[in-house]
């Protein structure tokens, strides 16, 4: 779907006098006069396709009005070309386009004509201006409607998600092969650079901060320092995915840096793999979205009991403390409800979820040292289809033999 159709679809769910107001992300300074690369807000990108900062879109069943930066030859020398007001009408399909500095003069007039206002505060630089224009008027949640649309992926979105998955898979394969080659004194950041290069080569970027965690760092769930050396015998947990035209892949693989799983690593890995495969297998339209977590948790719990690491009745969360998946799309942790009222909702065709069970064993007197510092997660991206599901990331090896063969 093109943004125009999405705006129409959204409006068709709202009352006739509805006015939708949506703004994009602010420019973020990194330091001094340097910015982070600009990334539009996902809601705004989805509804407009427009990637410039300092923009607000306002639309109803009668008009599509966009406020954007004016042409400014002096600024454009520094920051690059701007679309400008004149071209916005045609390029963005808008009926009205105003300079962003006229927002406070024009927006109240549009608000006055509306019966219901849909707007979500996003802590965006322009939010304060919008709130001033609202002048205390009551607003309804835009996300409640918009995020349900974003949750069900269109065919063209799935194409982009598959592309992000394919590029990420290629990079993970290279990392598995090159981590082995560089065994002597390889640093985690050198592995990150394999992903950097592969993503840049494909005009993609990281969808989130990479996690490249050797040995005990694999037990730190949000480990992003990526600055330690890899030691022989270590597992390497890599949670890295790229973004293509805003759409994310989110993949984790864990493998031994010397290309051969130890007996203890192999035992824990097999439990996580079995949990992940069973969790994926249950995903189909009509199944409740909590099911993969229930299945994965049960398998992990039993597996750890069988190894004597966990006692019956013990709390599993000391070894498995996160959920088994989340929606994936324009945001890595994508929008969309998980509940329908108080009930768990059901999967529907077009939803994309990650499936990412793990086991994390820190040093403990109560555990045999051969299991210490084993942190394993396996994560794939799963599309719900009419006959069950399709794993967008299935081309990336995860069976022990396949990993060891690839690393030979
Ligand atoms: N990479 C973030 C996550 O797996 O949720
Ligand atoms: Mn994830
Ligand atoms: Mn991940």
mmCIF file of N, CA and C and ligand atoms in Angstrom, residues 208 211 239-240 250-252 326 332-333 354 356 377 379, ligand 3:
data_model
loop_
_atom_site.group_PDB
_atom_site.id
_atom_site.type_symbol
_atom_site.label_atom_id
_atom_site.label_comp_id
_atom_site.label_asym_id
_atom_site.label_seq_id
_atom_site.Cartn_x
_atom_site.Cartn_y
_atom_site.Cartn_z
ATOM 1 N N UNK A 208 19.058 -1.897 15.412
ATOM 2 C CA UNK A 208 19.201 -1.650 16.847
ATOM 3 C C UNK A 208 20.679 -1.810 17.181
ATOM 4 N N UNK A 211 24.451 -6.514 19.668
ATOM 5 C CA UNK A 211 24.893 -7.243 20.861
ATOM 6 C C UNK A 211 25.828 -8.340 20.362
ATOM 7 N N UNK A 239 23.375 -10.884 18.604
ATOM 8 C CA UNK A 239 21.996 -10.434 18.358
ATOM 9 C C UNK A 239 22.108 -9.166 17.518
ATOM 10 N N UNK A 240 22.032 -9.335 16.208
ATOM 11 C CA UNK A 240 22.219 -8.211 15.286
ATOM 12 C C UNK A 240 21.255 -8.370 14.109
ATOM 13 N N UNK A 250 15.586 -9.077 13.138
ATOM 14 C CA UNK A 250 16.060 -9.216 14.523
ATOM 15 C C UNK A 250 16.465 -10.678 14.698
ATOM 16 N N UNK A 251 17.770 -10.916 14.640
ATOM 17 C CA UNK A 251 18.267 -12.304 14.617
ATOM 18 C C UNK A 251 19.309 -12.511 15.703
ATOM 19 N N UNK A 252 19.212 -13.638 16.395
ATOM 20 C CA UNK A 252 20.276 -14.032 17.322
ATOM 21 C C UNK A 252 20.751 -15.447 16.996
ATOM 22 N N UNK A 326 8.360 -10.789 20.353
ATOM 23 C CA UNK A 326 7.699 -9.478 20.289
ATOM 24 C C UNK A 326 7.373 -9.200 18.835
ATOM 25 N N UNK A 332 11.755 -2.331 15.960
ATOM 26 C CA UNK A 332 12.235 -3.675 16.317
ATOM 27 C C UNK A 332 11.270 -4.288 17.338
ATOM 28 N N UNK A 333 10.970 -3.530 18.352
ATOM 29 C CA UNK A 333 9.882 -3.945 19.244
ATOM 30 C C UNK A 333 8.659 -3.218 18.716
ATOM 31 N N UNK A 354 8.991 -12.191 16.598
ATOM 32 C CA UNK A 354 10.240 -12.919 16.811
ATOM 33 C C UNK A 354 9.944 -14.111 17.722
ATOM 34 N N UNK A 356 12.392 -16.120 20.396
ATOM 35 C CA UNK A 356 13.760 -15.969 20.891
ATOM 36 C C UNK A 356 13.988 -16.468 22.317
ATOM 37 N N UNK A 377 21.013 -17.711 23.201
ATOM 38 C CA UNK A 377 19.694 -17.304 22.696
ATOM 39 C C UNK A 377 19.668 -17.644 21.210
ATOM 40 N N UNK A 379 17.198 -16.685 17.918
ATOM 41 C CA UNK A 379 16.083 -15.791 17.574
ATOM 42 C C UNK A 379 15.832 -15.776 16.082
HETATM 43 MN MN1 LIG B 3 17.271 -9.614 19.048
#
